[in-house]
Short mmCIF file of C-alpha atoms and ligand atoms in Angstrom, two decimals:
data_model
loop_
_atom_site.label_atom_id
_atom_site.label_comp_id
_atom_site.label_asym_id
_atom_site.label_seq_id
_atom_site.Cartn_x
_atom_site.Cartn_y
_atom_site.Cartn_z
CA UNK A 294 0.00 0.00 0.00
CA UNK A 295 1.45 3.06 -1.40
CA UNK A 296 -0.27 6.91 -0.02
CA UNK A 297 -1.23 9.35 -2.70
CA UNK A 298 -1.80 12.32 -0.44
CA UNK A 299 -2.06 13.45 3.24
CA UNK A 300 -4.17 16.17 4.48
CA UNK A 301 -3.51 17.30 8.32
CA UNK A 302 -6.60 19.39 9.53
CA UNK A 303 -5.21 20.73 13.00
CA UNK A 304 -8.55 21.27 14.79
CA UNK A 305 -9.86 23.66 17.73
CA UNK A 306 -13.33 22.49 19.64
CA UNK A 307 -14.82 24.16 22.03
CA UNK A 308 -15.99 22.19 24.90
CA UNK A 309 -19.41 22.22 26.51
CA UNK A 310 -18.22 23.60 29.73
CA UNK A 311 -14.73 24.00 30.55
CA UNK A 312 -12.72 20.79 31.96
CA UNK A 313 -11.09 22.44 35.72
CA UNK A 314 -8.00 19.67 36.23
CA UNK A 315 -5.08 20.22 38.88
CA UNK A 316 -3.00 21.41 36.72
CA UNK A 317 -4.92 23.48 33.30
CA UNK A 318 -8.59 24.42 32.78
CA UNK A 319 -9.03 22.71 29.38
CA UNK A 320 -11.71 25.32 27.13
CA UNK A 321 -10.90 23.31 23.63
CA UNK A 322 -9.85 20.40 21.91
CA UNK A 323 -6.51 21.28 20.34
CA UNK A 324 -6.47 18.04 18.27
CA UNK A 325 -5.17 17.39 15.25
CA UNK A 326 -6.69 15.17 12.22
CA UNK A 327 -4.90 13.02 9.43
CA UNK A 328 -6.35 12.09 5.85
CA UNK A 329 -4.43 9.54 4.25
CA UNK A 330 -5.57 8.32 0.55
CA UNK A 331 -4.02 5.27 -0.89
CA UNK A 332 -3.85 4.75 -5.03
CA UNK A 333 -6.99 3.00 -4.64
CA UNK A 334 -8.22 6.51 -3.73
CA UNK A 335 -9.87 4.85 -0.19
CA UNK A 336 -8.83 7.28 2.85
CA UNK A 337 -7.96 6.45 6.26
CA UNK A 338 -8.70 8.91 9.05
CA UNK A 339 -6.03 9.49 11.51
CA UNK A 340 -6.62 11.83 14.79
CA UNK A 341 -4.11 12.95 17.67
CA UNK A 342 -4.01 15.53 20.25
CA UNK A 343 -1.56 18.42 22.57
CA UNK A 344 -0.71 17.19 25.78
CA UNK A 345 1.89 19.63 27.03
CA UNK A 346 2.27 18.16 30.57
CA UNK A 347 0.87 14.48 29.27
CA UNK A 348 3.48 13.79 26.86
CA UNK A 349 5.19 17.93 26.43
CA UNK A 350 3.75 17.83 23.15
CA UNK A 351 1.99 21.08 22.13
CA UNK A 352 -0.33 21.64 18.64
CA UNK A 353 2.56 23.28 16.75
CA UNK A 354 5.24 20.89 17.70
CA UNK A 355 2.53 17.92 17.10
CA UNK A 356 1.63 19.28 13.76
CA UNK A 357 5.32 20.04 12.58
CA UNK A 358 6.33 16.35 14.06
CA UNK A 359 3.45 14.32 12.29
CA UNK A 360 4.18 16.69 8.10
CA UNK A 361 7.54 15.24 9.07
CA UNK A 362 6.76 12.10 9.86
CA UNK A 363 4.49 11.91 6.70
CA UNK A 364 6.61 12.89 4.36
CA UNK A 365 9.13 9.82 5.45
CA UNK A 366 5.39 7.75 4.94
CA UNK A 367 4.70 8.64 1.61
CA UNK A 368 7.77 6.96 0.65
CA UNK A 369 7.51 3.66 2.05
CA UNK A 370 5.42 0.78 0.54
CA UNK A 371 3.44 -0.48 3.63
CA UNK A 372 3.00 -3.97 3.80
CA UNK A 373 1.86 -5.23 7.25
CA UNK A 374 0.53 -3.55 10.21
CA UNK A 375 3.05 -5.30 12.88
CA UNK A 376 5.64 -2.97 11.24
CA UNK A 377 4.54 0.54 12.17
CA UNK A 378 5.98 1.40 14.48
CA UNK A 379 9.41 0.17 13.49
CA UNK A 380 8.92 1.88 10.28
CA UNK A 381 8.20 5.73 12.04
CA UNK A 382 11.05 4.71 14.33
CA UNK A 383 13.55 4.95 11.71
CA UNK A 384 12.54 8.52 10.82
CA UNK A 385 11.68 9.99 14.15
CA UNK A 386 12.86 8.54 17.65
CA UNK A 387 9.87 9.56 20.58
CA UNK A 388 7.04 11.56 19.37
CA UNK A 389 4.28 9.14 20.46
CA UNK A 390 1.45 11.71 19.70
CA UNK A 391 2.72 12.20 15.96
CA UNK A 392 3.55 8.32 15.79
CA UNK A 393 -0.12 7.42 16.86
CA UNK A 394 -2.10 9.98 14.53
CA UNK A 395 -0.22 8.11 11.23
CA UNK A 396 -0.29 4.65 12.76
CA UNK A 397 -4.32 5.26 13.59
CA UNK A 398 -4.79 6.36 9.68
CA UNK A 399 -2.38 3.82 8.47
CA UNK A 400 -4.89 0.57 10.26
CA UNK A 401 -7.65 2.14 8.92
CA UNK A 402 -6.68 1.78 5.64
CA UNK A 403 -5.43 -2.16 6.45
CA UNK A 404 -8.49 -2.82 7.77
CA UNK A 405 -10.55 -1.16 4.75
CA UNK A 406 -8.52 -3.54 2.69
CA UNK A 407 -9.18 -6.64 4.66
CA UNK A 408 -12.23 -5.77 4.43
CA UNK A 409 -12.59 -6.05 9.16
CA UNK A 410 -13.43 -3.87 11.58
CA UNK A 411 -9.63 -2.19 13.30
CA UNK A 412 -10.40 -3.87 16.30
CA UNK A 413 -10.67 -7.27 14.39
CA UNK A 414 -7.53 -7.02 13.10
CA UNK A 415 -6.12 -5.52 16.44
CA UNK A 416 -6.96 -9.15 17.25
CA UNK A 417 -5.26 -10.88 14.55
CA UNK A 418 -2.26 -8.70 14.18
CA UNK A 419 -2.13 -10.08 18.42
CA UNK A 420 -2.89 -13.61 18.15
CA UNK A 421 -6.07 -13.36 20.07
CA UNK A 422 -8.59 -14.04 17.49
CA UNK A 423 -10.04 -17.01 19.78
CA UNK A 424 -11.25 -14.06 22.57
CA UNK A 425 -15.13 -14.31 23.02
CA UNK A 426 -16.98 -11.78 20.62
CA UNK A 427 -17.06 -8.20 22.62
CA UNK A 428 -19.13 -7.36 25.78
CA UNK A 429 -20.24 -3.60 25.92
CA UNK A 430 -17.75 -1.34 27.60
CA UNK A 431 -18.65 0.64 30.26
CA UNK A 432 -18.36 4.23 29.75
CA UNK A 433 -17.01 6.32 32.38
CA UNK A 434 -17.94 9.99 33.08
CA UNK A 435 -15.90 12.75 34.22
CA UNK A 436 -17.71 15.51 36.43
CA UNK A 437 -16.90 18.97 36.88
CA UNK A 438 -18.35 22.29 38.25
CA UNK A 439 -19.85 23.15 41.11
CA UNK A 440 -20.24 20.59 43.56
CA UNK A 441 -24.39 20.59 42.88
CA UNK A 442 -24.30 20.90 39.10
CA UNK A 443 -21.15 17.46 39.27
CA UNK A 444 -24.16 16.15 41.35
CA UNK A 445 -27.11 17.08 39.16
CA UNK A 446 -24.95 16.16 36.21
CA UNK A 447 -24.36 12.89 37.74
CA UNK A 448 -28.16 11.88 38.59
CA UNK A 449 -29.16 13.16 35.52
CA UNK A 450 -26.92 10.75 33.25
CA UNK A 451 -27.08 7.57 35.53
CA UNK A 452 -31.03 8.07 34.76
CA UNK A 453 -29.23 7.17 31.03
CA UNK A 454 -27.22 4.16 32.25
CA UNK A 455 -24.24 5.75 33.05
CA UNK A 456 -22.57 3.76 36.53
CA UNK A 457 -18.98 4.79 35.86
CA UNK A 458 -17.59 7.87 37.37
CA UNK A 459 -14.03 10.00 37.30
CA UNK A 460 -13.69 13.23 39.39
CA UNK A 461 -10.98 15.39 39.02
CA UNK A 462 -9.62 16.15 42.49
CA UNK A 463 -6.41 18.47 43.32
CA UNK A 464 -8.25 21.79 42.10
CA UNK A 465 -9.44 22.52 45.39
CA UNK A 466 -7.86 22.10 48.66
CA UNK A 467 -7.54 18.83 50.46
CA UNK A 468 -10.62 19.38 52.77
CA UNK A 469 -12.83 20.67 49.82
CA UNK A 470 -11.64 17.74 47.68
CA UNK A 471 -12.37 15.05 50.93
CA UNK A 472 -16.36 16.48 51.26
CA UNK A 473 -16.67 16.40 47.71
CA UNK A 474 -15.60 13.39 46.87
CA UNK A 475 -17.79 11.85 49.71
CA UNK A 476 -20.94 14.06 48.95
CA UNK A 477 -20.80 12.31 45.23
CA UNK A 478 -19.80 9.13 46.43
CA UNK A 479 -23.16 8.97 48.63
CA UNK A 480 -24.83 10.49 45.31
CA UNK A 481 -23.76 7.55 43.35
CA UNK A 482 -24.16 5.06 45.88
CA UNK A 483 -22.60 1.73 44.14
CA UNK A 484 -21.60 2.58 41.25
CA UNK A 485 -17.78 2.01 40.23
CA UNK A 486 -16.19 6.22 41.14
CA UNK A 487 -12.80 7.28 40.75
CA UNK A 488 -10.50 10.11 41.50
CA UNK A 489 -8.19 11.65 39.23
CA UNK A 490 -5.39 13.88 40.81
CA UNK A 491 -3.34 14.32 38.09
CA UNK A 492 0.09 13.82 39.71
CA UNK A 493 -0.94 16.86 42.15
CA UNK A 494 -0.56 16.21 45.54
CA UNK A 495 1.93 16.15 47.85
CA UNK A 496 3.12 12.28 49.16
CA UNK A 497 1.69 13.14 52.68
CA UNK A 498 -1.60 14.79 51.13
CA UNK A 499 -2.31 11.72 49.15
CA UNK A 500 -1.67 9.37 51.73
CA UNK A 501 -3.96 11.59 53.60
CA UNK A 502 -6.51 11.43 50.75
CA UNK A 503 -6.19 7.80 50.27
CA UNK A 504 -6.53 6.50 53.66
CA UNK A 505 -9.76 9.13 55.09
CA UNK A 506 -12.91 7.71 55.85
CA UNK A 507 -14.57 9.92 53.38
CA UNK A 508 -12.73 8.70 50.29
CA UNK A 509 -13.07 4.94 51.09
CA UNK A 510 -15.97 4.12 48.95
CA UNK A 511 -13.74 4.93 46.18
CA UNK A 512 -12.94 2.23 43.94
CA UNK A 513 -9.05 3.62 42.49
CA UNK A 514 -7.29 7.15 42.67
CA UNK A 515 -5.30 7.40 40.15
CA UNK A 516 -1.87 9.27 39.62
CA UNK A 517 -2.40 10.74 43.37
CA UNK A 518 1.76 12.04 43.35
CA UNK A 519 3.46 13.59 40.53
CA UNK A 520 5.31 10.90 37.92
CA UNK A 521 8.56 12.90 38.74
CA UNK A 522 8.87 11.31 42.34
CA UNK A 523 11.10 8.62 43.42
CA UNK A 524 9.59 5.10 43.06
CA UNK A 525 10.20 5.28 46.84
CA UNK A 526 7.63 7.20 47.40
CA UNK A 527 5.19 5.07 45.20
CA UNK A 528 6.16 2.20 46.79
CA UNK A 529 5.50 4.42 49.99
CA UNK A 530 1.75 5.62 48.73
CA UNK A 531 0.86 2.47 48.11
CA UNK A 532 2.03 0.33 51.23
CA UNK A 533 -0.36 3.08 53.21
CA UNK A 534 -2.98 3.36 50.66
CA UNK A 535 -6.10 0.69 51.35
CA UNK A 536 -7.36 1.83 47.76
CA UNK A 537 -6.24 0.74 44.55
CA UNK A 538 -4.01 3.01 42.77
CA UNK A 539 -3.88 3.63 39.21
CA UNK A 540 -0.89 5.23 36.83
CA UNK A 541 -1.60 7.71 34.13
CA UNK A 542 0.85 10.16 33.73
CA UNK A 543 3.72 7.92 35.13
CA UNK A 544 2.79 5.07 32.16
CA UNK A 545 4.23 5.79 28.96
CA UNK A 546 4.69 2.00 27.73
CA UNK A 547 5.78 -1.55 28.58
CA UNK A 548 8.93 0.03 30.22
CA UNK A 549 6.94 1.99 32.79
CA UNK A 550 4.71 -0.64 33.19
CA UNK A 551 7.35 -2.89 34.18
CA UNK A 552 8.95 -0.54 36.24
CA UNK A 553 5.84 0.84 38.52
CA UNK A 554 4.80 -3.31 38.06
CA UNK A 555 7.63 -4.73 39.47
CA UNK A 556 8.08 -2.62 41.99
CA UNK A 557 4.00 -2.90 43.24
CA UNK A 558 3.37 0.61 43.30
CA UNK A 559 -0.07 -0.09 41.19
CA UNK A 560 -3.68 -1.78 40.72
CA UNK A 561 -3.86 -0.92 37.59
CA UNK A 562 -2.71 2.12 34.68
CA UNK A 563 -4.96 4.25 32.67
CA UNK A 564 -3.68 3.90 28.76
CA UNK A 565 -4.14 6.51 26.09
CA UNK A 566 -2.76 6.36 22.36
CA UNK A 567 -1.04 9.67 22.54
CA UNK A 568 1.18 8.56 25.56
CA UNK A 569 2.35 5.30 23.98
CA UNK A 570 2.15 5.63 20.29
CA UNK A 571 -0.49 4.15 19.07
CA UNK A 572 -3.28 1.71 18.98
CA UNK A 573 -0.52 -1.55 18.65
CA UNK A 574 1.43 -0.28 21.42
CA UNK A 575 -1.47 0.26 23.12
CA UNK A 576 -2.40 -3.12 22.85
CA UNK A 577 0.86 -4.72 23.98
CA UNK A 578 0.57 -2.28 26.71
CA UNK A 579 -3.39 -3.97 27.73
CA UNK A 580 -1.53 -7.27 27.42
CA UNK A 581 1.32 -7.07 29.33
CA UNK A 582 -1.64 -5.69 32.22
CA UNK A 583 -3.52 -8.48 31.78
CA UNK A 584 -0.89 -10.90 32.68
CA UNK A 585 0.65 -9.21 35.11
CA UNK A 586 -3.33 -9.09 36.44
CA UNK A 587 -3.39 -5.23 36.37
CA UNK A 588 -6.55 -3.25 36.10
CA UNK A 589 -7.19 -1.02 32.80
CA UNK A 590 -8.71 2.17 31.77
CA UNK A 591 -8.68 3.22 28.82
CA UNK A 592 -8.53 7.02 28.25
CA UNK A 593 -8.68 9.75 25.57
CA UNK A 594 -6.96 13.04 26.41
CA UNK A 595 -9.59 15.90 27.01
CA UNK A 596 -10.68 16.26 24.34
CA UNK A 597 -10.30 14.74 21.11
CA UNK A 598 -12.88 13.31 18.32
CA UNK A 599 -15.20 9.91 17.90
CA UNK A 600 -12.09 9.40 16.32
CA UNK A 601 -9.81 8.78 18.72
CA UNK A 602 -12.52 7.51 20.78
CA UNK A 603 -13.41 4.94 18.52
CA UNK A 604 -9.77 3.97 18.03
CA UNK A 605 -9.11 3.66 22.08
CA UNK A 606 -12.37 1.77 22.23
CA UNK A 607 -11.24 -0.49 19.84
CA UNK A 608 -8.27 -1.60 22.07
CA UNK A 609 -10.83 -2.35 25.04
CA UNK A 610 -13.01 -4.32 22.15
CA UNK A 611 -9.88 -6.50 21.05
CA UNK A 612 -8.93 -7.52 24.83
CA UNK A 613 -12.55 -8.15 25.82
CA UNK A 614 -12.67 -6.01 28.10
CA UNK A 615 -11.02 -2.76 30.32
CA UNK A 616 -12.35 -3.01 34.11
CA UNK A 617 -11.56 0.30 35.15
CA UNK A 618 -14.03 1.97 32.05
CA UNK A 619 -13.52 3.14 28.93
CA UNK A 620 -13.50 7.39 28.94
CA UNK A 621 -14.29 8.73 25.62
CA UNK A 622 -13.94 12.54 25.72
CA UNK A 623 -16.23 13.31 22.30
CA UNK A 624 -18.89 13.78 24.82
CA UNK A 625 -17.35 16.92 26.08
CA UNK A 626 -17.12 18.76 22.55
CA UNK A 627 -19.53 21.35 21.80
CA UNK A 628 -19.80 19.53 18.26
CA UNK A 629 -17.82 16.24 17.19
CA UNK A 630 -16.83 15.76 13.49
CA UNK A 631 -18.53 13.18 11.90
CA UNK A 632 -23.34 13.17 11.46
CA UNK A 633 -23.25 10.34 13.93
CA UNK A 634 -21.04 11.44 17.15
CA UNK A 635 -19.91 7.84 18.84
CA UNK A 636 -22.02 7.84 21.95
CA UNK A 637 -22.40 5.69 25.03
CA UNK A 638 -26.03 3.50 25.03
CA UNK A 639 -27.03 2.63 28.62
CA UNK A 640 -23.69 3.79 29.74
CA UNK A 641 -21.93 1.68 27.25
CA UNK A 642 -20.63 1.36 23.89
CA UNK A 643 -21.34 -1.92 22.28
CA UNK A 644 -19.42 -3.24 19.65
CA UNK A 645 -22.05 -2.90 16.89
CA UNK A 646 -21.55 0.49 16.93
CA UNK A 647 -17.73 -0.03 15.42
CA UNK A 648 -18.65 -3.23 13.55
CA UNK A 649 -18.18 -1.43 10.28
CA UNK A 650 -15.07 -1.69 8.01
CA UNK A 651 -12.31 0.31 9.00
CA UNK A 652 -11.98 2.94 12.19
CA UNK A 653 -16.02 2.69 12.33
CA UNK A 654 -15.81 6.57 12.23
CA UNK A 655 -15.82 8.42 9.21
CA UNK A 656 -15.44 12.43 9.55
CA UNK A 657 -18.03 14.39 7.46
CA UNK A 658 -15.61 17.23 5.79
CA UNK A 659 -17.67 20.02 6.63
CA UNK A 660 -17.69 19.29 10.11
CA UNK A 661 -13.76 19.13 9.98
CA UNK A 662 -13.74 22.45 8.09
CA UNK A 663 -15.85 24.25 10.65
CA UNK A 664 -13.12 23.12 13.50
CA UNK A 665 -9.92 24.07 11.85
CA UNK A 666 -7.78 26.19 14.27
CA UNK A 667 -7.51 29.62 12.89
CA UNK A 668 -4.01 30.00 14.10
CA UNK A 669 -3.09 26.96 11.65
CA UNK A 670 -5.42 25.87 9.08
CA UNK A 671 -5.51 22.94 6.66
CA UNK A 672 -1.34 21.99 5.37
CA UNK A 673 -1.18 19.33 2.53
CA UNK A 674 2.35 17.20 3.00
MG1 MG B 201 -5.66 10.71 34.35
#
């Protein structure tokens, strides 16, 4: 498979409301989209998106990585999926954002021409083709806002289904954070709620956090101390932590994994295709989870497309499964880019919904136009 053209349509969304997290207020999607078309003329839809303190990429340095990137693409006759990533690799070390925006487009195409859904071949391409056929993934829900609107939000959408929860904690002060977290906690009463501190408490805070009576019906926190801190102080957190802890920002790959999973400083890790390069990656990332019998979440970055959602989805749809919920963060957009926005159905996405050939997502151009960033607009490479 040779490509005949690449467009790169760097995008700016506004959200619905803005995202408060410990450490940025998130007001738009600064993601960026691919269109690759092969000599057949069939075109494979590619997304990524700026994390500056996720993975220190921004939209300009994502944009100028990923031209790069596909002009080394353009060149090469692609031939099977498994070598992607060792492909990019030769033309750009790092850059996982840039690497999974091309790799994304690039399986689309393969699994146009095979004629499967990406997550099919996810399975193939993995040896796990004899999995059960896909159970719905739960769909977990971020709140934000005042503490009554999080709570009226909440109510409101588990009347829909929803019974998978993540609240962004470290915005407030550490009393604030405790009463909030147990005033939705007794809101939500059994469902499966998490805390996201993104990395910004101290080690004595989040022990503090972790072990108070009013976070205990929590069912992880996740990256409660900065990934810059010594592993001795994970290995501290958790040894006085009775709930499970879960790695974001400290899990960039198998490496980390090992690392923070050797060393029993985690339940489980929340993945995302920016941070590791892709949806293959990703997958030998869910793997190497599984049998170390680590939890998963699957996560985009806020925000991105039904793109990218449907691409992380299609991870949790190849390994049957991602126990810590599946956060797509389309929901969040003012407007998504394609007539049919990927949505949740009683709180979960079933596999129907990506059953068609390809990413199961195909952007309507119009929509894509309307979102271009004004700062960059559309660049043909
Ligand atoms: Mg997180």
């Amino acid at each position: 498979m040779k490509i005949k053209s690449a467009t790169l349509f760097p995008l700016s969304i506004p959200l619905q409301a803005p995202m408060k997290m410990s450490g940025e207020t998130v007001t738009h999607a600064n993601t960026l989209l691919l269109r690759l078309v092969d000599g057949g003329g069939k075109e494979g839809w590619g997304e990524t998106s700026a994390a500056p303190l996720m993975t220190g990429e921004t939209l300009g340095s994502v944009l100028a990585n990923t031209a790069y990137l596909l002009k080394a693409a353009k060149e090469v006759s692609w031939t099977d999926p498994c070598q992607i990533g060792n492909i990019q690799s030769r033309f750009l070390y790092a850059n996982t954002s840039a690497k999974s925006c091309v790799e994304l487009a690039l399986l689309d195409l393969f699994a146009q021409a095979k004629e499967e859904p990406v997550w099919s071949l996810l399975r193939k391409v993995h040896r796990i083709e004899s999995l059960a056929a896909p159970d719905p993934l739960p769909v977990l829900r971020m709140l934000g806002g005042s503490l009554e609107t999080e709570i009226a939000d909440a109510l409101a959408l588990r009347d829909q289904g929803y019974r998978h929860w993540k609240i962004k904690v470290g915005v407030h002060d550490l009393n604030s954070d405790l009463r909030r977290v147990a005033a939705i906690c007794a809101a939500l009463e059994g469902d499966t709620i998490s805390a996201d501190v993104n990395g910004a408490f101290t080690l004595e805070q989040a022990v503090e956090f972790c072990r108070s009576d009013l976070t205990s019906r929590l069912s992880f926190v996740e990256q409660p101390i900065a990934a810059d801190h010594s592993i001795s102080d994970f290995v501290n957190l958790k040894t006085a932590s009775p709930l499970p802890i879960c790695l974001d920002e400290s899990i960039h790959g198998i490496d980390t994994i090992n690392v923070c999973a050797d060393n029993g400083v985690m339940d489980g890790a929340s993945l995302k295709l920016i941070k590791l390069g892709g949806m293959l990656p990703g997958m030998r990332a869910a793997i190497e989870l599984e049998k170390r019998g680590l939890n998963l979440n699957l996560a985009c970055k806020v925000a991105e497309t039904a793109l990218s959602a449907a691409a992380t989805a299609s991870i949790g749809f190849a390994m049957n499964g991602a126990p810590w919920g599946l956060s797509m963060s389309n929901a969040y957009l003012e407007y998504d880019i394609c007539d049919v926005p990927l949505a949740a159905s009683q709180g979960r996405l079933r596999v129907e919904q990506l059953n068609s050939v390809g990413i199961g997502v195909v952007p309507n151009p119009s929509l894509v136009k309307k979102a271009v960033s004004k700062e960059w607009g559309i660049i043909e490479c």
